[in-house]
Amino acid sequence: MPEVAVRLVGVSKRFGTTVAVDHLDLEIARGEFFAILGPSGCGKTTTLRIVAGLEQPTAGEVQVGGNVVTNLPPYRRNIGMVFQDYALFPHMTVVNNIAFGLRMKGWPASRIESRVKALLDLIRLPHIGDRFPNQLSGGQQQRVALARALAPEPAVLLLDEPLSNLDLKLRQEMRLEIRRIQRELGVTTIFVTHDQGEALSLSDRVMVMREGRVSQVGSPVELYEHPGNSWVASFLGDANLFRGALRSDSGQTLLTTESGLAFRLPAGQHAEMTNATATVAIRPESVRLFAEDADIDGQTGSTFVGYVENFAYVGAGTRYVVRFEKAPSQEVLVDISEPGVPWRDGTRVPGCFPVERWIIRDDCSTWVERTQSIARRRVALGLSPAARLELLAEPPHRLELLKS
Amino acid sequence: MREPWPRRLERYLINAYVLFICAFIMAPILVVVLSSFQYGQYLAYPIERYSLRWYTEALFRPEWRNALTQSLRLAVQTTVYATVAGILAGLALHYHDFRGKQALSVGFLSPLLMPELLTGLALLFYFANFGISGTYTALLLGHVLLALPYVIRLVLTALPRVSRNAEEAAMTLGANEFVTMMKITLPLISPAIRGGAVFAFMVSYNNVLLSLFLSTPRVTTLPVKIYQHVEFVADPTIAAVSTIFLILTFALMVALERTVKLEVMPVVEEYRK
Amino acid sequence: MHGVTRALTDALSYLLFRNRFALAAKLALPLAVIVALFAAPLVFLLRVSFWEYTPTGLVPAFSARNYVYFLSTPVYRATMLQSIELALLVSLVCLVLGYPLALILTRVRMKYGFVLVFVLITPLFVSVVVRTFGWLVLLERQGLVNAALMSLGLIDRPLVLVNNMLGVSLGLVNVALVFMVIPIVAALAGVPRSLNEAAQTLGANRFSAWWYVTWPLSAPGVLAGFILVFAITLSAFVQPRILGGAAFFVIPIQIWRQVSGVLNWPLGAAMGFSLLCVSFAISYAAYSLYRYAFPDVARPVERQR
């Protein structure tokens, strides 16, 4: 068991009646690059600010480096933070910005000087020490903010959407830069982002948050290839979701949608769920398309025939929207990485969903569906004791949503 | 290419108007300076002979020198107290949420809305009631009251522009709240603080009416002295004294402009009610 | 930071930020100034205005005699009218002079615009006493204006420019003009130039674009400037006293006479509050007029509140 650098135990944060963070438990190992990923308003920034001490949790405990810091102000926590807008001090030069934390620690001037120099070298901007923040480009400001946060050798580095104010090219460059610096120093890092690409490419582990709760925690590969539910699947990259009834058929599991499509799923753990309703997902790049006259009977998986509804050439490949011939109300996204654009609008294409590429199957995974079903039951039964119990079991903010 | 004539006419009219206004505003100030160089005992025009004799007269008369030093001392002390109190009030109104906050911020600015005549009258009776009328302290307290709202208003307009993130960044870097305030917040609003300090100084240094109510022959200020003299007689001495008074004002402005880059705009904004 | 500094700043952080009374700690000093040096004296002044004045001394009482006396004495009534007349005159002159100036400041690109701004705000930094003295020098019987006009042969005998309404008004306009210009500039700065241009593309000439678009939208500034200048002028003391001479009376001079001469403080206090009431009444009248004249501009302003 590696040493735990940051631990949150049952942390909650309410702002008035809204719950920003809901009973969060979290352990981050020393040296780990940990990303918190989620849509805006999911509580990820609040979580980071609770670790920093900029917010007080309503309930729960925060530990940094084995010490309980729940009630300590930020300046006693030995953390470094990079803000979304960098928050460089506009009235100080780069050197003074970076030296600020060291001065607060009471370092002697000579040590500060050499440390600042070392950091400027680390961020590969040794010549900008005398400039003021408004004389720097966005990328330079970003690096200086990173150096400033790292200068006092914090136990944890907190990054609050640090790349979101940069343009695309710079963002990709800075991703690598941040990863390099983090590896070089081995500092425990918590990185908050809404950009799944950033989270996947940078981190050792990712926590996906939604509505103040953890949706899933895991390595990037786990999350992308084995998402815990359809919401995670569609939040991390694109996913084709299909909803239908499960049926067991001679050792195979089949899902039949209302529109009449049938998909063959991997056998095994799904068998016992016969006749349950489920949502399944498959990535666009997992779906295969064939030439119009190809023989698809030999393919292992669910074959289908569709028409190209639309396509977008993106350079590295082409994205297709294909409408099912059998179920014209449904379509599927397909990414093809062959060069050129093999099919045009209106082309009839055969295709296949390989059995082993289905990434998820969940029954009432997303709470939207769940609350919808609760609401439906409530309408159907009046307020039956069971429905009442279900409703009472819901956290209050979900009840709010139910009411609306 | 030539402008069409209506445009040119308009431009000439505008320029003429602006010149007229400038002359109208500056005339009384310039004429005071001009008159101070007159040789004769009485103000008479055209000036036939120029001299600096009234300056030596003004500078060597202890009553003028005392009034001037008292004015300066009063203005400096007013500036210090009003600025400190104004910053504190600004911070309180900016960082805290409490009931009656809106009313309180109106209350802080209300001395600006009250005619100085009434404030002076009220303070005169009030201080007399406590037996401190006619003292230097009474004068100082009155001036601090008049100067305080200017500082508060400037500080309050500047504080929302300070990035909360910069303050939080300082705290994550190990600065406690007080150090954050001293190293981040206050430096970032320093134009407003300097503007407020200049205003506080000018309000005190130039004040006549309130000082007139609160002064005695011994505890007095230069503007009050000038007023009392002019009420009696207008002569070249008073022109010289006024000019010295003016020069100190402008010297202070120029010094501030040089050393701390005083911006005119916050000062102008100040009056935009 | 060294240990001692750290401990000291930690203590100050606690005092000013981290304890339950942090707000009180910050408010203590400024609130003391406002309450003890402003609210309390005004309340006291109000009480004094109901006291009675006897030749032997002041008697704490609660009687409206001072107000009744003030309002029923013809001399004081005439003085009050003179005060109002003066303040209205000065406010109107300031408006007529100041509005074009504000338009020029916000709408005309001038090479030396900053000079005009500097000149305009100079009076803020020059004592009223000095400027009033300057006017005296200019307008006196043997003053610069009369000397210039005589030497040019335009007049034979000196004009009476001072010790009357004219001189006092000139001195007051000089001081108050900037207080009219600044609110109007602020209002005009909030009116996008594109509105005016839009009006012109819709067929309005420059005057009607101003009359239908710019002028109504600058009206709140005009109102603010008018109220400000009126209040300043109504309670002005130095200019009427120096430029008005011995026979020119306004209420502030009467108050001064009561307070410094006869020591009838209750009457002085009553006059002061009466003056304040007049100031409020005229301000309210101006506001009503504004709402009547610009109902469409006035209403959204109210909705914001």
PDB file of N, CA and C in Angstrom, chain A residues 107-168:
ATOM      1  N   TRP A 107      12.582  31.850   4.076  1.00  0.00           N
ATOM      2  CA  TRP A 107      13.870  31.423   3.540  1.00  0.00           C
ATOM      3  C   TRP A 107      14.831  32.596   3.471  1.00  0.00           C
ATOM      4  N   PRO A 108      16.134  32.356   3.636  1.00  0.00           N
ATOM      5  CA  PRO A 108      17.110  33.434   3.455  1.00  0.00           C
ATOM      6  C   PRO A 108      17.221  33.807   1.968  1.00  0.00           C
ATOM      7  N   ALA A 109      17.567  35.078   1.743  1.00  0.00           N
ATOM      8  CA  ALA A 109      17.544  35.629   0.387  1.00  0.00           C
ATOM      9  C   ALA A 109      18.386  34.820  -0.591  1.00  0.00           C
ATOM     10  N   SER A 110      19.550  34.337  -0.132  1.00  0.00           N
ATOM     11  CA  SER A 110      20.431  33.646  -1.066  1.00  0.00           C
ATOM     12  C   SER A 110      19.795  32.330  -1.530  1.00  0.00           C
ATOM     13  N   ARG A 111      19.148  31.648  -0.602  1.00  0.00           N
ATOM     14  CA  ARG A 111      18.495  30.390  -0.978  1.00  0.00           C
ATOM     15  C   ARG A 111      17.318  30.656  -1.910  1.00  0.00           C
ATOM     16  N   ILE A 112      16.574  31.737  -1.605  1.00  0.00           N
ATOM     17  CA  ILE A 112      15.440  32.083  -2.469  1.00  0.00           C
ATOM     18  C   ILE A 112      15.920  32.311  -3.881  1.00  0.00           C
ATOM     19  N   GLU A 113      17.022  33.051  -3.975  1.00  0.00           N
ATOM     20  CA  GLU A 113      17.511  33.408  -5.303  1.00  0.00           C
ATOM     21  C   GLU A 113      17.839  32.156  -6.118  1.00  0.00           C
ATOM     22  N   SER A 114      18.544  31.213  -5.483  1.00  0.00           N
ATOM     23  CA  SER A 114      18.932  30.040  -6.256  1.00  0.00           C
ATOM     24  C   SER A 114      17.727  29.154  -6.560  1.00  0.00           C
ATOM     25  N   ARG A 115      16.795  29.096  -5.631  1.00  0.00           N
ATOM     26  CA  ARG A 115      15.598  28.298  -5.869  1.00  0.00           C
ATOM     27  C   ARG A 115      14.778  28.876  -7.032  1.00  0.00           C
ATOM     28  N   VAL A 116      14.620  30.202  -7.037  1.00  0.00           N
ATOM     29  CA  VAL A 116      13.859  30.831  -8.115  1.00  0.00           C
ATOM     30  C   VAL A 116      14.537  30.571  -9.451  1.00  0.00           C
ATOM     31  N   LYS A 117      15.852  30.652  -9.439  1.00  0.00           N
ATOM     32  CA  LYS A 117      16.588  30.415 -10.678  1.00  0.00           C
ATOM     33  C   LYS A 117      16.371  28.974 -11.156  1.00  0.00           C
ATOM     34  N   ALA A 118      16.424  28.050 -10.216  1.00  0.00           N
ATOM     35  CA  ALA A 118      16.230  26.648 -10.575  1.00  0.00           C
ATOM     36  C   ALA A 118      14.834  26.435 -11.163  1.00  0.00           C
ATOM     37  N   LEU A 119      13.831  27.107 -10.581  1.00  0.00           N
ATOM     38  CA  LEU A 119      12.473  26.940 -11.077  1.00  0.00           C
ATOM     39  C   LEU A 119      12.296  27.551 -12.459  1.00  0.00           C
ATOM     40  N   LEU A 120      12.935  28.717 -12.662  1.00  0.00           N
ATOM     41  CA  LEU A 120      12.849  29.336 -13.990  1.00  0.00           C
ATOM     42  C   LEU A 120      13.475  28.416 -15.034  1.00  0.00           C
ATOM     43  N   ASP A 121      14.538  27.720 -14.621  1.00  0.00           N
ATOM     44  CA  ASP A 121      15.129  26.746 -15.538  1.00  0.00           C
ATOM     45  C   ASP A 121      14.173  25.579 -15.768  1.00  0.00           C
ATOM     46  N   LEU A 122      13.540  25.145 -14.681  1.00  0.00           N
ATOM     47  CA  LEU A 122      12.620  24.019 -14.788  1.00  0.00           C
ATOM     48  C   LEU A 122      11.500  24.313 -15.781  1.00  0.00           C
ATOM     49  N   ILE A 123      10.970  25.537 -15.735  1.00  0.00           N
ATOM     50  CA  ILE A 123       9.896  25.877 -16.671  1.00  0.00           C
ATOM     51  C   ILE A 123      10.445  26.394 -17.997  1.00  0.00           C
ATOM     52  N   ARG A 124      11.745  26.325 -18.141  1.00  0.00           N
ATOM     53  CA  ARG A 124      12.425  26.683 -19.400  1.00  0.00           C
ATOM     54  C   ARG A 124      12.182  28.122 -19.801  1.00  0.00           C
ATOM     55  N   LEU A 125      12.111  29.014 -18.807  1.00  0.00           N
ATOM     56  CA  LEU A 125      11.968  30.440 -19.116  1.00  0.00           C
ATOM     57  C   LEU A 125      12.991  31.227 -18.292  1.00  0.00           C
ATOM     58  N   PRO A 126      14.274  30.922 -18.432  1.00  0.00           N
ATOM     59  CA  PRO A 126      15.251  31.524 -17.533  1.00  0.00           C
ATOM     60  C   PRO A 126      15.407  33.037 -17.699  1.00  0.00           C
ATOM     61  N   HIS A 127      14.943  33.599 -18.815  1.00  0.00           N
ATOM     62  CA  HIS A 127      15.260  35.001 -19.111  1.00  0.00           C
ATOM     63  C   HIS A 127      14.127  35.965 -18.763  1.00  0.00           C
ATOM     64  N   ILE A 128      13.017  35.480 -18.222  1.00  0.00           N
ATOM     65  CA  ILE A 128      11.874  36.391 -18.073  1.00  0.00           C
ATOM     66  C   ILE A 128      11.695  36.903 -16.646  1.00  0.00           C
ATOM     67  N   GLY A 129      12.693  36.626 -15.791  1.00  0.00           N
ATOM     68  CA  GLY A 129      12.542  36.937 -14.377  1.00  0.00           C
ATOM     69  C   GLY A 129      12.124  38.351 -14.036  1.00  0.00           C
ATOM     70  N   ASP A 130      12.563  39.325 -14.831  1.00  0.00           N
ATOM     71  CA  ASP A 130      12.289  40.722 -14.461  1.00  0.00           C
ATOM     72  C   ASP A 130      11.011  41.258 -15.062  1.00  0.00           C
ATOM     73  N   ARG A 131      10.297  40.430 -15.810  1.00  0.00           N
ATOM     74  CA  ARG A 131       9.081  40.951 -16.443  1.00  0.00           C
ATOM     75  C   ARG A 131       7.919  40.900 -15.466  1.00  0.00           C
ATOM     76  N   PHE A 132       6.895  41.664 -15.822  1.00  0.00           N
ATOM     77  CA  PHE A 132       5.659  41.641 -15.053  1.00  0.00           C
ATOM     78  C   PHE A 132       4.668  40.722 -15.758  1.00  0.00           C
ATOM     79  N   PRO A 133       3.714  40.164 -15.024  1.00  0.00           N
ATOM     80  CA  PRO A 133       2.795  39.193 -15.623  1.00  0.00           C
ATOM     81  C   PRO A 133       2.117  39.683 -16.903  1.00  0.00           C
ATOM     82  N   ASN A 134       1.769  40.979 -16.949  1.00  0.00           N
ATOM     83  CA  ASN A 134       1.055  41.423 -18.152  1.00  0.00           C
ATOM     84  C   ASN A 134       1.967  41.542 -19.371  1.00  0.00           C
ATOM     85  N   GLN A 135       3.263  41.270 -19.162  1.00  0.00           N
ATOM     86  CA  GLN A 135       4.164  41.272 -20.317  1.00  0.00           C
ATOM     87  C   GLN A 135       4.407  39.844 -20.819  1.00  0.00           C
ATOM     88  N   LEU A 136       3.689  38.874 -20.249  1.00  0.00           N
ATOM     89  CA  LEU A 136       3.920  37.489 -20.621  1.00  0.00           C
ATOM     90  C   LEU A 136       2.768  36.973 -21.468  1.00  0.00           C
ATOM     91  N   SER A 137       3.062  35.966 -22.302  1.00  0.00           N
ATOM     92  CA  SER A 137       1.995  35.304 -23.055  1.00  0.00           C
ATOM     93  C   SER A 137       1.245  34.357 -22.116  1.00  0.00           C
ATOM     94  N   GLY A 138       0.111  33.877 -22.598  1.00  0.00           N
ATOM     95  CA  GLY A 138      -0.693  32.983 -21.766  1.00  0.00           C
ATOM     96  C   GLY A 138       0.091  31.764 -21.308  1.00  0.00           C
ATOM     97  N   GLY A 139       0.833  31.165 -22.241  1.00  0.00           N
ATOM     98  CA  GLY A 139       1.593  29.970 -21.899  1.00  0.00           C
ATOM     99  C   GLY A 139       2.682  30.260 -20.873  1.00  0.00           C
ATOM    100  N   GLN A 140       3.321  31.427 -21.031  1.00  0.00           N
ATOM    101  CA  GLN A 140       4.367  31.797 -20.069  1.00  0.00           C
ATOM    102  C   GLN A 140       3.773  32.039 -18.689  1.00  0.00           C
ATOM    103  N   GLN A 141       2.615  32.715 -18.662  1.00  0.00           N
ATOM    104  CA  GLN A 141       1.965  32.962 -17.375  1.00  0.00           C
ATOM    105  C   GLN A 141       1.659  31.647 -16.687  1.00  0.00           C
ATOM    106  N   GLN A 142       1.188  30.711 -17.488  1.00  0.00           N
ATOM    107  CA  GLN A 142       0.848  29.398 -16.986  1.00  0.00           C
ATOM    108  C   GLN A 142       2.066  28.725 -16.338  1.00  0.00           C
ATOM    109  N   ARG A 143       3.192  28.810 -17.022  1.00  0.00           N
ATOM    110  CA  ARG A 143       4.403  28.190 -16.488  1.00  0.00           C
ATOM    111  C   ARG A 143       4.857  28.893 -15.217  1.00  0.00           C
ATOM    112  N   VAL A 144       4.760  30.209 -15.225  1.00  0.00           N
ATOM    113  CA  VAL A 144       5.181  30.944 -14.030  1.00  0.00           C
ATOM    114  C   VAL A 144       4.283  30.578 -12.845  1.00  0.00           C
ATOM    115  N   ALA A 145       2.986  30.459 -13.131  1.00  0.00           N
ATOM    116  CA  ALA A 145       2.060  30.082 -12.055  1.00  0.00           C
ATOM    117  C   ALA A 145       2.422  28.718 -11.488  1.00  0.00           C
ATOM    118  N   LEU A 146       2.825  27.814 -12.384  1.00  0.00           N
ATOM    119  CA  LEU A 146       3.225  26.476 -11.960  1.00  0.00           C
ATOM    120  C   LEU A 146       4.491  26.562 -11.098  1.00  0.00           C
ATOM    121  N   ALA A 147       5.459  27.351 -11.582  1.00  0.00           N
ATOM    122  CA  ALA A 147       6.708  27.494 -10.826  1.00  0.00           C
ATOM    123  C   ALA A 147       6.441  28.109  -9.463  1.00  0.00           C
ATOM    124  N   ARG A 148       5.545  29.104  -9.417  1.00  0.00           N
ATOM    125  CA  ARG A 148       5.241  29.755  -8.150  1.00  0.00           C
ATOM    126  C   ARG A 148       4.631  28.769  -7.164  1.00  0.00           C
ATOM    127  N   ALA A 149       3.725  27.921  -7.695  1.00  0.00           N
ATOM    128  CA  ALA A 149       3.080  26.952  -6.807  1.00  0.00           C
ATOM    129  C   ALA A 149       4.078  25.902  -6.323  1.00  0.00           C
ATOM    130  N   LEU A 150       5.045  25.573  -7.168  1.00  0.00           N
ATOM    131  CA  LEU A 150       5.984  24.512  -6.812  1.00  0.00           C
ATOM    132  C   LEU A 150       7.122  25.013  -5.930  1.00  0.00           C
ATOM    133  N   ALA A 151       7.365  26.312  -5.953  1.00  0.00           N
ATOM    134  CA  ALA A 151       8.552  26.854  -5.279  1.00  0.00           C
ATOM    135  C   ALA A 151       8.672  26.421  -3.822  1.00  0.00           C
ATOM    136  N   PRO A 152       7.638  26.526  -2.999  1.00  0.00           N
ATOM    137  CA  PRO A 152       7.824  26.177  -1.585  1.00  0.00           C
ATOM    138  C   PRO A 152       7.799  24.673  -1.324  1.00  0.00           C
ATOM    139  N   GLU A 153       7.993  23.874  -2.350  1.00  0.00           N
ATOM    140  CA  GLU A 153       8.009  22.414  -2.227  1.00  0.00           C
ATOM    141  C   GLU A 153       6.776  21.891  -1.500  1.00  0.00           C
ATOM    142  N   PRO A 154       5.614  22.097  -2.098  1.00  0.00           N
ATOM    143  CA  PRO A 154       4.375  21.694  -1.422  1.00  0.00           C
ATOM    144  C   PRO A 154       4.233  20.179  -1.398  1.00  0.00           C
ATOM    145  N   ALA A 155       3.463  19.692  -0.427  1.00  0.00           N
ATOM    146  CA  ALA A 155       3.184  18.264  -0.344  1.00  0.00           C
ATOM    147  C   ALA A 155       2.236  17.848  -1.466  1.00  0.00           C
ATOM    148  N   VAL A 156       1.357  18.771  -1.847  1.00  0.00           N
ATOM    149  CA  VAL A 156       0.396  18.482  -2.909  1.00  0.00           C
ATOM    150  C   VAL A 156       0.335  19.679  -3.844  1.00  0.00           C
ATOM    151  N   LEU A 157       0.269  19.389  -5.120  1.00  0.00           N
ATOM    152  CA  LEU A 157       0.081  20.439  -6.108  1.00  0.00           C
ATOM    153  C   LEU A 157      -1.355  20.351  -6.613  1.00  0.00           C
ATOM    154  N   LEU A 158      -2.057  21.465  -6.536  1.00  0.00           N
ATOM    155  CA  LEU A 158      -3.450  21.496  -6.962  1.00  0.00           C
ATOM    156  C   LEU A 158      -3.552  22.321  -8.239  1.00  0.00           C
ATOM    157  N   LEU A 159      -4.148  21.751  -9.263  1.00  0.00           N
ATOM    158  CA  LEU A 159      -4.278  22.470 -10.528  1.00  0.00           C
ATOM    159  C   LEU A 159      -5.757  22.616 -10.853  1.00  0.00           C
ATOM    160  N   ASP A 160      -6.223  23.861 -10.914  1.00  0.00           N
ATOM    161  CA  ASP A 160      -7.637  24.108 -11.173  1.00  0.00           C
ATOM    162  C   ASP A 160      -7.816  24.520 -12.631  1.00  0.00           C
ATOM    163  N   GLU A 161      -8.181  23.585 -13.461  1.00  0.00           N
ATOM    164  CA  GLU A 161      -8.380  23.842 -14.889  1.00  0.00           C
ATOM    165  C   GLU A 161      -7.294  24.743 -15.457  1.00  0.00           C
ATOM    166  N   PRO A 162      -6.043  24.385 -15.297  1.00  0.00           N
ATOM    167  CA  PRO A 162      -4.988  25.332 -15.644  1.00  0.00           C
ATOM    168  C   PRO A 162      -4.857  25.553 -17.142  1.00  0.00           C
ATOM    169  N   LEU A 163      -5.394  24.657 -17.946  1.00  0.00           N
ATOM    170  CA  LEU A 163      -5.164  24.777 -19.385  1.00  0.00           C
ATOM    171  C   LEU A 163      -6.342  25.389 -20.122  1.00  0.00           C
ATOM    172  N   SER A 164      -7.434  25.671 -19.399  1.00  0.00           N
ATOM    173  CA  SER A 164      -8.653  26.019 -20.125  1.00  0.00           C
ATOM    174  C   SER A 164      -8.596  27.397 -20.766  1.00  0.00           C
ATOM    175  N   ASN A 165      -7.640  28.233 -20.341  1.00  0.00           N
ATOM    176  CA  ASN A 165      -7.567  29.562 -20.960  1.00  0.00           C
ATOM    177  C   ASN A 165      -6.558  29.629 -22.105  1.00  0.00           C
ATOM    178  N   LEU A 166      -6.027  28.488 -22.498  1.00  0.00           N
ATOM    179  CA  LEU A 166      -5.030  28.495 -23.568  1.00  0.00           C
ATOM    180  C   LEU A 166      -5.657  28.024 -24.870  1.00  0.00           C
ATOM    181  N   ASP A 167      -5.034  28.419 -25.991  1.00  0.00           N
ATOM    182  CA  ASP A 167      -5.594  27.917 -27.244  1.00  0.00           C
ATOM    183  C   ASP A 167      -5.103  26.484 -27.479  1.00  0.00           C
ATOM    184  N   LEU A 168      -5.741  25.835 -28.446  1.00  0.00           N
ATOM    185  CA  LEU A 168      -5.618  24.383 -28.586  1.00  0.00           C
ATOM    186  C   LEU A 168      -4.170  23.907 -28.647  1.00  0.00           C
TER     187      LEU A 168
END
